[in-house]
């Protein structure tokens, strides 16, 4: 399983980063689809079977993204739910059994990556909803 945090700025300009800061990729004025091309390469490189697509605003052309990234070849789920910070912290505390004075997001050292924490929460929710046996509390 993997998580890619994408920040779309309302036009074909995208920034990608992994949750642990190992790589970053941002489109430029000269090549506004560079980050999408990198995302396409990642999807092709790794054994991808399922994609969860969450769009930050309604102005983004979902069909254009699906076609550009050739997402129809995967099991594609369009997520419309947004996860608030409090919910993310509670979810991470439960799943990762975090007992700290720090918030769960701070404990995981992800406080500088809001799109990544939201993507992780969406992924965990997706797993729990589709296979309750995968996560057992306690």
mmCIF file of N, CA and C in Angstrom:
data_model
loop_
_atom_site.group_PDB
_atom_site.id
_atom_site.type_symbol
_atom_site.label_atom_id
_atom_site.label_comp_id
_atom_site.label_asym_id
_atom_site.label_seq_id
_atom_site.Cartn_x
_atom_site.Cartn_y
_atom_site.Cartn_z
ATOM 1 N N UNK A 1 0.826 -1.171 0.000
ATOM 2 C CA UNK A 1 0.000 0.000 0.000
ATOM 3 C C UNK A 1 0.871 1.234 0.000
ATOM 4 N N UNK A 2 0.401 2.236 -0.674
ATOM 5 C CA UNK A 2 1.157 3.465 -0.709
ATOM 6 C C UNK A 2 0.251 4.660 -0.644
ATOM 7 N N UNK A 3 0.851 5.775 -0.341
ATOM 8 C CA UNK A 3 0.109 7.019 -0.247
ATOM 9 C C UNK A 3 0.878 8.065 -1.026
ATOM 10 N N UNK A 4 0.165 8.773 -1.859
ATOM 11 C CA UNK A 4 0.757 9.908 -2.528
ATOM 12 C C UNK A 4 -0.132 11.094 -2.234
ATOM 13 N N UNK A 5 0.447 12.120 -1.726
ATOM 14 C CA UNK A 5 -0.288 13.338 -1.422
ATOM 15 C C UNK A 5 -0.165 14.268 -2.611
ATOM 16 N N UNK A 6 -1.291 14.722 -3.122
ATOM 17 C CA UNK A 6 -1.267 15.607 -4.272
ATOM 18 C C UNK A 6 -1.949 16.920 -3.936
ATOM 19 N N UNK A 7 -1.308 17.998 -4.281
ATOM 20 C CA UNK A 7 -1.864 19.324 -4.056
ATOM 21 C C UNK A 7 -2.081 19.961 -5.420
ATOM 22 N N UNK A 8 -3.318 20.051 -5.826
ATOM 23 C CA UNK A 8 -3.672 20.605 -7.131
ATOM 24 C C UNK A 8 -4.066 22.053 -6.931
ATOM 25 N N UNK A 9 -3.471 22.955 -7.681
ATOM 26 C CA UNK A 9 -3.693 24.383 -7.490
ATOM 27 C C UNK A 9 -4.778 24.962 -8.399
ATOM 28 N N UNK A 10 -5.752 24.171 -8.809
ATOM 29 C CA UNK A 10 -6.867 24.673 -9.588
ATOM 30 C C UNK A 10 -6.623 24.714 -11.075
ATOM 31 N N UNK A 11 -5.413 24.532 -11.500
ATOM 32 C CA UNK A 11 -5.092 24.439 -12.912
ATOM 33 C C UNK A 11 -4.176 23.240 -13.049
ATOM 34 N N UNK A 12 -3.818 22.863 -14.268
ATOM 35 C CA UNK A 12 -2.932 21.694 -14.376
ATOM 36 C C UNK A 12 -1.559 21.972 -13.784
ATOM 37 N N UNK A 13 -1.493 22.143 -12.489
ATOM 38 C CA UNK A 13 -0.239 22.358 -11.771
ATOM 39 C C UNK A 13 -0.331 21.560 -10.484
ATOM 40 N N UNK A 14 0.475 20.567 -10.348
ATOM 41 C CA UNK A 14 0.323 19.600 -9.279
ATOM 42 C C UNK A 14 1.633 19.436 -8.541
ATOM 43 N N UNK A 15 1.544 19.265 -7.234
ATOM 44 C CA UNK A 15 2.717 18.946 -6.437
ATOM 45 C C UNK A 15 2.509 17.600 -5.771
ATOM 46 N N UNK A 16 3.477 16.728 -5.856
ATOM 47 C CA UNK A 16 3.385 15.401 -5.243
ATOM 48 C C UNK A 16 4.477 15.247 -4.204
ATOM 49 N N UNK A 17 4.157 14.524 -3.132
ATOM 50 C CA UNK A 17 5.193 14.184 -2.160
ATOM 51 C C UNK A 17 4.788 12.911 -1.442
ATOM 52 N N UNK A 18 5.768 12.142 -1.045
ATOM 53 C CA UNK A 18 5.461 10.953 -0.271
ATOM 54 C C UNK A 18 5.303 11.361 1.183
ATOM 55 N N UNK A 19 4.691 10.504 2.012
ATOM 56 C CA UNK A 19 4.397 10.925 3.380
ATOM 57 C C UNK A 19 5.625 11.124 4.252
ATOM 58 N N UNK A 20 6.757 10.637 3.847
ATOM 59 C CA UNK A 20 7.921 10.708 4.709
ATOM 60 C C UNK A 20 9.006 11.611 4.131
ATOM 61 N N UNK A 21 8.636 12.408 3.133
ATOM 62 C CA UNK A 21 9.531 13.436 2.617
ATOM 63 C C UNK A 21 10.724 12.924 1.839
ATOM 64 N N UNK A 22 10.670 11.689 1.349
ATOM 65 C CA UNK A 22 11.815 11.145 0.634
ATOM 66 C C UNK A 22 11.930 11.723 -0.774
ATOM 67 N N UNK A 23 10.815 12.060 -1.390
ATOM 68 C CA UNK A 23 10.864 12.695 -2.706
ATOM 69 C C UNK A 23 9.710 13.666 -2.850
ATOM 70 N N UNK A 24 9.939 14.625 -3.687
ATOM 71 C CA UNK A 24 8.907 15.608 -4.005
ATOM 72 C C UNK A 24 8.960 15.877 -5.491
ATOM 73 N N UNK A 25 7.824 16.241 -6.020
ATOM 74 C CA UNK A 25 7.746 16.527 -7.435
ATOM 75 C C UNK A 25 6.709 17.616 -7.631
ATOM 76 N N UNK A 26 7.067 18.660 -8.328
ATOM 77 C CA UNK A 26 6.143 19.762 -8.557
ATOM 78 C C UNK A 26 6.177 20.141 -10.029
ATOM 79 N N UNK A 27 5.006 20.381 -10.573
ATOM 80 C CA UNK A 27 4.937 20.866 -11.939
ATOM 81 C C UNK A 27 5.513 22.271 -12.001
ATOM 82 N N UNK A 28 5.926 22.652 -13.194
ATOM 83 C CA UNK A 28 6.503 23.981 -13.386
ATOM 84 C C UNK A 28 5.646 24.775 -14.362
ATOM 85 N N UNK A 29 5.944 26.051 -14.498
ATOM 86 C CA UNK A 29 5.220 26.875 -15.473
ATOM 87 C C UNK A 29 5.441 26.355 -16.884
ATOM 88 N N UNK A 30 6.630 25.840 -17.145
ATOM 89 C CA UNK A 30 6.960 25.336 -18.472
ATOM 90 C C UNK A 30 6.291 23.985 -18.749
ATOM 91 N N UNK A 31 6.129 23.175 -17.704
ATOM 92 C CA UNK A 31 5.538 21.845 -17.874
ATOM 93 C C UNK A 31 4.537 21.609 -16.749
ATOM 94 N N UNK A 32 3.300 22.011 -17.005
ATOM 95 C CA UNK A 32 2.267 21.954 -15.963
ATOM 96 C C UNK A 32 1.787 20.537 -15.678
ATOM 97 N N UNK A 33 2.139 19.574 -16.490
ATOM 98 C CA UNK A 33 1.722 18.190 -16.243
ATOM 99 C C UNK A 33 2.884 17.310 -15.785
ATOM 100 N N UNK A 34 4.023 17.913 -15.469
ATOM 101 C CA UNK A 34 5.190 17.128 -15.054
ATOM 102 C C UNK A 34 4.879 16.215 -13.877
ATOM 103 N N UNK A 35 4.247 16.744 -12.832
ATOM 104 C CA UNK A 35 3.943 15.927 -11.654
ATOM 105 C C UNK A 35 2.945 14.827 -11.991
ATOM 106 N N UNK A 36 1.990 15.128 -12.865
ATOM 107 C CA UNK A 36 1.052 14.073 -13.294
ATOM 108 C C UNK A 36 1.788 12.975 -14.054
ATOM 109 N N UNK A 37 2.752 13.366 -14.865
ATOM 110 C CA UNK A 37 3.547 12.367 -15.585
ATOM 111 C C UNK A 37 4.320 11.480 -14.613
ATOM 112 N N UNK A 38 4.859 12.099 -13.561
ATOM 113 C CA UNK A 38 5.566 11.321 -12.545
ATOM 114 C C UNK A 38 4.613 10.382 -11.811
ATOM 115 N N UNK A 39 3.414 10.870 -11.503
ATOM 116 C CA UNK A 39 2.411 10.023 -10.867
ATOM 117 C C UNK A 39 2.034 8.864 -11.775
ATOM 118 N N UNK A 40 1.879 9.125 -13.060
ATOM 119 C CA UNK A 40 1.585 8.067 -14.024
ATOM 120 C C UNK A 40 2.688 7.003 -13.989
ATOM 121 N N UNK A 41 3.949 7.442 -13.962
ATOM 122 C CA UNK A 41 5.078 6.502 -13.900
ATOM 123 C C UNK A 41 5.033 5.661 -12.630
ATOM 124 N N UNK A 42 4.684 6.277 -11.508
ATOM 125 C CA UNK A 42 4.593 5.537 -10.243
ATOM 126 C C UNK A 42 3.501 4.484 -10.329
ATOM 127 N N UNK A 43 2.356 4.858 -10.881
ATOM 128 C CA UNK A 43 1.248 3.906 -11.019
ATOM 129 C C UNK A 43 1.632 2.726 -11.904
ATOM 130 N N UNK A 44 2.455 2.977 -12.921
ATOM 131 C CA UNK A 44 2.889 1.915 -13.825
ATOM 132 C C UNK A 44 4.015 1.072 -13.229
ATOM 133 N N UNK A 45 4.853 1.684 -12.421
ATOM 134 C CA UNK A 45 6.020 1.004 -11.866
ATOM 135 C C UNK A 45 5.639 -0.001 -10.791
ATOM 136 N N UNK A 46 4.721 0.401 -9.914
ATOM 137 C CA UNK A 46 4.332 -0.455 -8.804
ATOM 138 C C UNK A 46 3.073 -1.223 -9.156
ATOM 139 N N UNK A 47 2.881 -2.334 -8.495
ATOM 140 C CA UNK A 47 1.747 -3.199 -8.762
ATOM 141 C C UNK A 47 0.467 -2.550 -8.223
ATOM 142 N N UNK A 48 -0.056 -1.612 -8.970
ATOM 143 C CA UNK A 48 -1.234 -0.855 -8.556
ATOM 144 C C UNK A 48 -2.484 -1.589 -8.998
ATOM 145 N N UNK A 49 -3.410 -1.778 -8.076
ATOM 146 C CA UNK A 49 -4.673 -2.412 -8.448
ATOM 147 C C UNK A 49 -5.864 -1.522 -8.126
ATOM 148 N N UNK A 50 -5.692 -0.617 -7.181
ATOM 149 C CA UNK A 50 -6.800 0.211 -6.749
ATOM 150 C C UNK A 50 -6.320 1.633 -6.517
ATOM 151 N N UNK A 51 -7.146 2.591 -6.925
ATOM 152 C CA UNK A 51 -6.818 4.002 -6.749
ATOM 153 C C UNK A 51 -8.013 4.685 -6.094
ATOM 154 N N UNK A 52 -7.731 5.475 -5.074
ATOM 155 C CA UNK A 52 -8.756 6.301 -4.432
ATOM 156 C C UNK A 52 -8.467 7.740 -4.840
ATOM 157 N N UNK A 53 -9.405 8.362 -5.507
ATOM 158 C CA UNK A 53 -9.233 9.717 -6.012
ATOM 159 C C UNK A 53 -10.078 10.679 -5.198
ATOM 160 N N UNK A 54 -9.411 11.637 -4.563
ATOM 161 C CA UNK A 54 -10.092 12.682 -3.808
ATOM 162 C C UNK A 54 -9.685 14.015 -4.410
ATOM 163 N N UNK A 55 -10.647 14.792 -4.841
ATOM 164 C CA UNK A 55 -10.361 16.091 -5.439
ATOM 165 C C UNK A 55 -10.628 17.189 -4.418
ATOM 166 N N UNK A 56 -9.718 18.149 -4.378
ATOM 167 C CA UNK A 56 -9.772 19.212 -3.379
ATOM 168 C C UNK A 56 -10.898 20.211 -3.628
ATOM 169 N N UNK A 57 -11.238 20.445 -4.882
ATOM 170 C CA UNK A 57 -12.347 21.346 -5.173
ATOM 171 C C UNK A 57 -13.087 20.881 -6.419
ATOM 172 N N UNK A 58 -14.271 21.410 -6.605
ATOM 173 C CA UNK A 58 -15.138 20.950 -7.685
ATOM 174 C C UNK A 58 -14.750 21.510 -9.043
ATOM 175 N N UNK A 59 -13.828 22.448 -9.089
ATOM 176 C CA UNK A 59 -13.392 23.022 -10.360
ATOM 177 C C UNK A 59 -12.437 22.107 -11.116
ATOM 178 N N UNK A 60 -11.946 21.099 -10.456
ATOM 179 C CA UNK A 60 -11.004 20.174 -11.082
ATOM 180 C C UNK A 60 -11.777 19.224 -11.991
ATOM 181 N N UNK A 61 -11.291 19.060 -13.201
ATOM 182 C CA UNK A 61 -11.943 18.191 -14.176
ATOM 183 C C UNK A 61 -11.552 16.733 -13.900
ATOM 184 N N UNK A 62 -12.420 16.033 -13.197
ATOM 185 C CA UNK A 62 -12.172 14.645 -12.805
ATOM 186 C C UNK A 62 -11.934 13.759 -14.019
ATOM 187 N N UNK A 63 -12.756 13.899 -15.037
ATOM 188 C CA UNK A 63 -12.624 13.058 -16.229
ATOM 189 C C UNK A 63 -11.284 13.270 -16.918
ATOM 190 N N UNK A 64 -10.815 14.520 -16.944
ATOM 191 C CA UNK A 64 -9.522 14.794 -17.555
ATOM 192 C C UNK A 64 -8.408 14.074 -16.801
ATOM 193 N N UNK A 65 -8.456 14.125 -15.463
ATOM 194 C CA UNK A 65 -7.441 13.440 -14.654
ATOM 195 C C UNK A 65 -7.505 11.938 -14.870
ATOM 196 N N UNK A 66 -8.716 11.378 -14.850
ATOM 197 C CA UNK A 66 -8.886 9.930 -15.042
ATOM 198 C C UNK A 66 -8.331 9.509 -16.393
ATOM 199 N N UNK A 67 -8.617 10.277 -17.437
ATOM 200 C CA UNK A 67 -8.108 9.940 -18.772
ATOM 201 C C UNK A 67 -6.610 10.144 -18.882
ATOM 202 N N UNK A 68 -6.097 11.251 -18.345
ATOM 203 C CA UNK A 68 -4.671 11.550 -18.445
ATOM 204 C C UNK A 68 -3.828 10.490 -17.744
ATOM 205 N N UNK A 69 -4.289 10.048 -16.572
ATOM 206 C CA UNK A 69 -3.540 9.053 -15.797
ATOM 207 C C UNK A 69 -3.938 7.617 -16.142
ATOM 208 N N UNK A 70 -4.881 7.471 -17.083
ATOM 209 C CA UNK A 70 -5.365 6.146 -17.499
ATOM 210 C C UNK A 70 -5.840 5.334 -16.291
ATOM 211 N N UNK A 71 -6.639 5.968 -15.446
ATOM 212 C CA UNK A 71 -7.093 5.339 -14.209
ATOM 213 C C UNK A 71 -8.202 4.317 -14.424
ATOM 214 N N UNK A 72 -8.797 4.285 -15.603
ATOM 215 C CA UNK A 72 -9.882 3.329 -15.858
ATOM 216 C C UNK A 72 -9.412 1.880 -15.839
ATOM 217 N N UNK A 73 -8.110 1.661 -15.919
ATOM 218 C CA UNK A 73 -7.589 0.294 -15.876
ATOM 219 C C UNK A 73 -7.503 -0.261 -14.446
ATOM 220 N N UNK A 74 -7.748 0.611 -13.470
ATOM 221 C CA UNK A 74 -7.701 0.208 -12.068
ATOM 222 C C UNK A 74 -9.103 0.211 -11.484
ATOM 223 N N UNK A 75 -9.233 -0.419 -10.334
ATOM 224 C CA UNK A 75 -10.456 -0.270 -9.572
ATOM 225 C C UNK A 75 -10.402 1.140 -8.984
ATOM 226 N N UNK A 76 -11.269 2.015 -9.477
ATOM 227 C CA UNK A 76 -11.210 3.434 -9.122
ATOM 228 C C UNK A 76 -12.359 3.798 -8.200
ATOM 229 N N UNK A 77 -12.016 4.386 -7.074
ATOM 230 C CA UNK A 77 -13.006 4.878 -6.124
ATOM 231 C C UNK A 77 -12.865 6.384 -6.043
ATOM 232 N N UNK A 78 -13.964 7.082 -6.235
ATOM 233 C CA UNK A 78 -13.960 8.539 -6.067
ATOM 234 C C UNK A 78 -14.428 8.846 -4.653
ATOM 235 N N UNK A 79 -13.564 9.452 -3.900
ATOM 236 C CA UNK A 79 -13.870 9.792 -2.520
ATOM 237 C C UNK A 79 -14.334 11.239 -2.451
ATOM 238 N N UNK A 80 -15.432 11.486 -1.778
ATOM 239 C CA UNK A 80 -15.928 12.855 -1.616
ATOM 240 C C UNK A 80 -15.835 13.307 -0.168
ATOM 241 N N UNK A 81 -15.507 12.393 0.722
ATOM 242 C CA UNK A 81 -15.438 12.712 2.150
ATOM 243 C C UNK A 81 -14.096 13.361 2.469
ATOM 244 N N UNK A 82 -14.134 14.445 3.245
ATOM 245 C CA UNK A 82 -12.926 15.098 3.707
ATOM 246 C C UNK A 82 -12.763 14.792 5.192
ATOM 247 N N UNK A 83 -11.561 14.512 5.610
ATOM 248 C CA UNK A 83 -11.287 14.140 7.005
ATOM 249 C C UNK A 83 -10.711 15.334 7.757
ATOM 250 N N UNK A 84 -11.407 15.753 8.779
ATOM 251 C CA UNK A 84 -10.925 16.860 9.612
ATOM 252 C C UNK A 84 -9.764 16.397 10.490
ATOM 253 N N UNK A 85 -8.967 17.343 10.929
ATOM 254 C CA UNK A 85 -7.765 17.050 11.720
ATOM 255 C C UNK A 85 -8.095 16.247 12.976
ATOM 256 N N UNK A 86 -9.142 16.633 13.711
ATOM 257 C CA UNK A 86 -9.503 15.906 14.934
ATOM 258 C C UNK A 86 -9.807 14.448 14.629
ATOM 259 N N UNK A 87 -10.542 14.210 13.555
ATOM 260 C CA UNK A 87 -10.856 12.832 13.174
ATOM 261 C C UNK A 87 -9.586 12.063 12.807
ATOM 262 N N UNK A 88 -8.693 12.709 12.053
ATOM 263 C CA UNK A 88 -7.437 12.056 11.671
ATOM 264 C C UNK A 88 -6.647 11.646 12.915
ATOM 265 N N UNK A 89 -6.524 12.563 13.874
ATOM 266 C CA UNK A 89 -5.786 12.257 15.104
ATOM 267 C C UNK A 89 -6.418 11.086 15.854
ATOM 268 N N UNK A 90 -7.745 11.097 16.001
ATOM 269 C CA UNK A 90 -8.430 9.997 16.694
ATOM 270 C C UNK A 90 -8.226 8.672 15.964
ATOM 271 N N UNK A 91 -8.340 8.694 14.647
ATOM 272 C CA UNK A 91 -8.162 7.471 13.849
ATOM 273 C C UNK A 91 -6.741 6.930 13.991
ATOM 274 N N UNK A 92 -5.748 7.788 13.865
ATOM 275 C CA UNK A 92 -4.353 7.353 13.972
ATOM 276 C C UNK A 92 -4.038 6.835 15.381
ATOM 277 N N UNK A 93 -4.607 7.484 16.401
ATOM 278 C CA UNK A 93 -4.397 7.002 17.772
ATOM 279 C C UNK A 93 -4.915 5.574 17.927
ATOM 280 N N UNK A 94 -6.098 5.307 17.389
ATOM 281 C CA UNK A 94 -6.688 3.963 17.483
ATOM 282 C C UNK A 94 -5.894 2.937 16.681
ATOM 283 N N UNK A 95 -5.628 3.251 15.427
ATOM 284 C CA UNK A 95 -4.995 2.280 14.535
ATOM 285 C C UNK A 95 -3.546 1.992 14.930
ATOM 286 N N UNK A 96 -2.797 3.043 15.256
ATOM 287 C CA UNK A 96 -1.380 2.876 15.585
ATOM 288 C C UNK A 96 -1.133 2.764 17.089
ATOM 289 N N UNK A 97 -2.215 2.732 17.870
ATOM 290 C CA UNK A 97 -2.144 2.602 19.326
ATOM 291 C C UNK A 97 -1.159 3.608 19.928
ATOM 292 N N UNK A 98 -1.381 4.865 19.594
ATOM 293 C CA UNK A 98 -0.513 5.950 20.050
ATOM 294 C C UNK A 98 -1.021 6.469 21.389
ATOM 295 N N UNK A 99 -0.139 6.477 22.360
ATOM 296 C CA UNK A 99 -0.449 7.021 23.679
ATOM 297 C C UNK A 99 0.671 7.998 24.013
ATOM 298 N N UNK A 100 0.448 9.271 23.661
ATOM 299 C CA UNK A 100 1.503 10.262 23.797
ATOM 300 C C UNK A 100 0.891 11.615 24.134
ATOM 301 N N UNK A 101 1.724 12.504 24.676
ATOM 302 C CA UNK A 101 1.287 13.881 24.896
ATOM 303 C C UNK A 101 1.173 14.634 23.575
ATOM 304 N N UNK A 102 1.868 14.147 22.566
ATOM 305 C CA UNK A 102 1.780 14.735 21.232
ATOM 306 C C UNK A 102 0.493 14.283 20.561
ATOM 307 N N UNK A 103 0.010 15.062 19.615
ATOM 308 C CA UNK A 103 -1.116 14.582 18.809
ATOM 309 C C UNK A 103 -0.591 13.418 17.964
ATOM 310 N N UNK A 104 -1.491 12.588 17.481
ATOM 311 C CA UNK A 104 -1.068 11.440 16.668
ATOM 312 C C UNK A 104 -0.319 11.899 15.420
ATOM 313 N N UNK A 105 -0.785 12.984 14.813
ATOM 314 C CA UNK A 105 -0.114 13.505 13.611
ATOM 315 C C UNK A 105 1.295 13.970 13.948
ATOM 316 N N UNK A 106 1.477 14.638 15.086
ATOM 317 C CA UNK A 106 2.817 15.056 15.503
ATOM 318 C C UNK A 106 3.678 13.843 15.833
ATOM 319 N N UNK A 107 3.091 12.850 16.493
ATOM 320 C CA UNK A 107 3.816 11.634 16.856
ATOM 321 C C UNK A 107 4.358 10.935 15.605
ATOM 322 N N UNK A 108 3.557 10.937 14.541
ATOM 323 C CA UNK A 108 3.970 10.321 13.271
ATOM 324 C C UNK A 108 4.859 11.248 12.446
ATOM 325 N N UNK A 109 5.119 12.450 12.964
ATOM 326 C CA UNK A 109 5.959 13.456 12.311
ATOM 327 C C UNK A 109 5.413 13.840 10.928
ATOM 328 N N UNK A 110 4.096 14.008 10.868
ATOM 329 C CA UNK A 110 3.445 14.350 9.607
ATOM 330 C C UNK A 110 2.742 15.706 9.655
ATOM 331 N N UNK A 111 3.021 16.508 10.676
ATOM 332 C CA UNK A 111 2.283 17.762 10.832
ATOM 333 C C UNK A 111 2.535 18.759 9.705
ATOM 334 N N UNK A 112 3.618 18.594 8.958
ATOM 335 C CA UNK A 112 3.901 19.505 7.839
ATOM 336 C C UNK A 112 3.318 19.007 6.522
ATOM 337 N N UNK A 113 2.573 17.903 6.566
ATOM 338 C CA UNK A 113 2.047 17.299 5.349
ATOM 339 C C UNK A 113 0.533 17.084 5.450
ATOM 340 N N UNK A 114 -0.260 18.159 5.435
ATOM 341 C CA UNK A 114 -1.705 18.009 5.647
ATOM 342 C C UNK A 114 -2.399 17.151 4.599
ATOM 343 N N UNK A 115 -1.975 17.231 3.350
ATOM 344 C CA UNK A 115 -2.598 16.383 2.329
ATOM 345 C C UNK A 115 -2.240 14.916 2.548
ATOM 346 N N UNK A 116 -1.037 14.682 3.041
ATOM 347 C CA UNK A 116 -0.605 13.313 3.298
ATOM 348 C C UNK A 116 -1.377 12.695 4.457
ATOM 349 N N UNK A 117 -1.572 13.465 5.536
ATOM 350 C CA UNK A 117 -2.322 12.906 6.663
ATOM 351 C C UNK A 117 -3.763 12.628 6.256
ATOM 352 N N UNK A 118 -4.317 13.506 5.441
ATOM 353 C CA UNK A 118 -5.682 13.257 4.973
ATOM 354 C C UNK A 118 -5.730 12.031 4.066
ATOM 355 N N UNK A 119 -4.750 11.888 3.185
ATOM 356 C CA UNK A 119 -4.703 10.720 2.304
ATOM 357 C C UNK A 119 -4.564 9.435 3.122
ATOM 358 N N UNK A 120 -3.743 9.463 4.163
ATOM 359 C CA UNK A 120 -3.572 8.293 5.025
ATOM 360 C C UNK A 120 -4.875 7.960 5.736
ATOM 361 N N UNK A 121 -5.578 8.969 6.247
ATOM 362 C CA UNK A 121 -6.859 8.735 6.921
ATOM 363 C C UNK A 121 -7.880 8.157 5.951
ATOM 364 N N UNK A 122 -7.927 8.676 4.735
ATOM 365 C CA UNK A 122 -8.853 8.154 3.719
ATOM 366 C C UNK A 122 -8.520 6.703 3.405
ATOM 367 N N UNK A 123 -7.228 6.393 3.279
ATOM 368 C CA UNK A 123 -6.804 5.020 2.997
ATOM 369 C C UNK A 123 -7.190 4.078 4.138
ATOM 370 N N UNK A 124 -6.947 4.480 5.374
ATOM 371 C CA UNK A 124 -7.296 3.639 6.526
ATOM 372 C C UNK A 124 -8.805 3.433 6.596
ATOM 373 N N UNK A 125 -9.578 4.504 6.401
ATOM 374 C CA UNK A 125 -11.040 4.376 6.367
ATOM 375 C C UNK A 125 -11.480 3.393 5.295
ATOM 376 N N UNK A 126 -10.877 3.496 4.128
ATOM 377 C CA UNK A 126 -11.210 2.619 3.007
ATOM 378 C C UNK A 126 -10.955 1.155 3.375
ATOM 379 N N UNK A 127 -9.824 0.902 4.000
ATOM 380 C CA UNK A 127 -9.476 -0.470 4.399
ATOM 381 C C UNK A 127 -10.467 -0.990 5.425
ATOM 382 N N UNK A 128 -10.765 -0.188 6.434
ATOM 383 C CA UNK A 128 -11.703 -0.612 7.481
ATOM 384 C C UNK A 128 -13.089 -0.868 6.902
ATOM 385 N N UNK A 129 -13.553 0.006 6.001
ATOM 386 C CA UNK A 129 -14.872 -0.159 5.397
ATOM 387 C C UNK A 129 -14.972 -1.407 4.531
ATOM 388 N N UNK A 130 -13.873 -1.792 3.896
ATOM 389 C CA UNK A 130 -13.912 -2.918 2.962
ATOM 390 C C UNK A 130 -13.475 -4.240 3.567
ATOM 391 N N UNK A 131 -12.823 -4.205 4.697
ATOM 392 C CA UNK A 131 -12.398 -5.450 5.342
ATOM 393 C C UNK A 131 -12.284 -5.202 6.840
ATOM 394 N N UNK A 132 -13.395 -5.316 7.531
ATOM 395 C CA UNK A 132 -13.411 -5.035 8.973
ATOM 396 C C UNK A 132 -12.447 -5.940 9.735
ATOM 397 N N UNK A 133 -12.205 -7.138 9.227
ATOM 398 C CA UNK A 133 -11.293 -8.069 9.898
ATOM 399 C C UNK A 133 -9.847 -7.640 9.805
ATOM 400 N N UNK A 134 -9.546 -6.755 8.870
ATOM 401 C CA UNK A 134 -8.157 -6.309 8.699
ATOM 402 C C UNK A 134 -7.690 -5.491 9.885
ATOM 403 N N UNK A 135 -8.605 -4.731 10.443
ATOM 404 C CA UNK A 135 -8.276 -3.919 11.612
ATOM 405 C C UNK A 135 -9.191 -4.315 12.746
ATOM 406 N N UNK A 136 -8.601 -4.775 13.816
ATOM 407 C CA UNK A 136 -9.351 -5.115 15.019
ATOM 408 C C UNK A 136 -8.850 -4.243 16.144
ATOM 409 N N UNK A 137 -9.755 -3.487 16.732
ATOM 410 C CA UNK A 137 -9.375 -2.601 17.827
ATOM 411 C C UNK A 137 -9.027 -3.425 19.050
ATOM 412 N N UNK A 138 -7.988 -2.982 19.765
ATOM 413 C CA UNK A 138 -7.656 -3.640 21.015
ATOM 414 C C UNK A 138 -6.456 -4.412 20.868
#
